[in-house]
mmCIF file of C-alpha atoms in Angstrom:
data_model
loop_
_atom_site.group_PDB
_atom_site.id
_atom_site.type_symbol
_atom_site.label_atom_id
_atom_site.label_comp_id
_atom_site.label_asym_id
_atom_site.label_seq_id
_atom_site.Cartn_x
_atom_site.Cartn_y
_atom_site.Cartn_z
ATOM 1 C CA MET A 156 -0.418 -44.433 -83.042
ATOM 2 C CA ARG A 157 -2.648 -47.355 -83.831
ATOM 3 C CA CYS A 158 -3.388 -50.192 -81.404
ATOM 4 C CA ASP A 159 -1.862 -52.828 -83.706
ATOM 5 C CA PHE A 160 1.399 -50.842 -83.561
ATOM 6 C CA HIS A 161 1.422 -51.201 -79.769
ATOM 7 C CA THR A 162 0.672 -54.914 -79.867
ATOM 8 C CA ARG A 163 3.355 -55.458 -82.500
ATOM 9 C CA LEU A 164 5.944 -53.927 -80.185
ATOM 10 C CA GLY A 165 4.554 -55.882 -77.240
ATOM 11 C CA LEU A 166 3.624 -52.739 -75.343
ATOM 12 C CA GLU A 167 0.177 -54.020 -74.406
ATOM 13 C CA PRO A 168 0.988 -54.281 -70.647
ATOM 14 C CA PHE A 169 2.415 -50.758 -70.722
ATOM 15 C CA VAL A 170 -0.730 -49.404 -72.385
ATOM 16 C CA LYS A 171 -2.956 -51.175 -69.838
ATOM 17 C CA GLU A 172 -0.838 -49.794 -66.999
ATOM 18 C CA ASN A 173 -1.065 -46.310 -68.491
ATOM 19 C CA LEU A 174 -4.859 -46.588 -68.656
ATOM 20 C CA ALA A 175 -4.971 -47.725 -65.027
ATOM 21 C CA TRP A 176 -2.774 -44.785 -64.021
ATOM 22 C CA ARG A 177 -5.018 -42.357 -65.918
ATOM 23 C CA GLU A 178 -8.076 -43.827 -64.195
ATOM 24 C CA ARG A 179 -6.377 -43.425 -60.805
ATOM 25 C CA ALA A 180 -5.523 -39.806 -61.641
ATOM 26 C CA TRP A 181 -9.146 -39.121 -62.627
ATOM 27 C CA ARG A 182 -10.416 -40.650 -59.378
ATOM 28 C CA LEU A 183 -7.945 -38.568 -57.375
ATOM 29 C CA ARG A 184 -9.027 -35.412 -59.221
ATOM 30 C CA ASP A 185 -12.671 -36.287 -58.592
ATOM 31 C CA ASP A 186 -11.982 -36.698 -54.865
ATOM 32 C CA THR A 187 -10.207 -33.335 -54.621
ATOM 33 C CA GLY A 188 -13.042 -31.695 -56.564
ATOM 34 C CA ARG A 189 -15.612 -33.128 -54.158
ATOM 35 C CA ARG A 190 -13.547 -31.993 -51.177
ATOM 36 C CA ALA A 191 -13.304 -28.494 -52.673
ATOM 37 C CA LEU A 192 -17.077 -28.417 -53.160
ATOM 38 C CA ARG A 193 -17.628 -29.542 -49.561
ATOM 39 C CA SER A 194 -15.306 -26.860 -48.143
ATOM 40 C CA ASP A 195 -16.970 -24.307 -50.431
ATOM 41 C CA GLY A 196 -20.329 -25.260 -48.931
ATOM 42 C CA LEU A 197 -18.917 -24.869 -45.411
ATOM 43 C CA ARG A 198 -17.533 -21.431 -46.259
ATOM 44 C CA ARG A 199 -20.953 -20.089 -47.261
#
């Protein structure tokens, strides 16, 4: 799917929202990964 296809359908806000959601998911995953590393360090 090309970007111009999205804009033609007027889905630009949806795409932006999807990107924001993906970014939030990445941040959440990063936080859990850091927490796992911290607990791993405490276990040793």
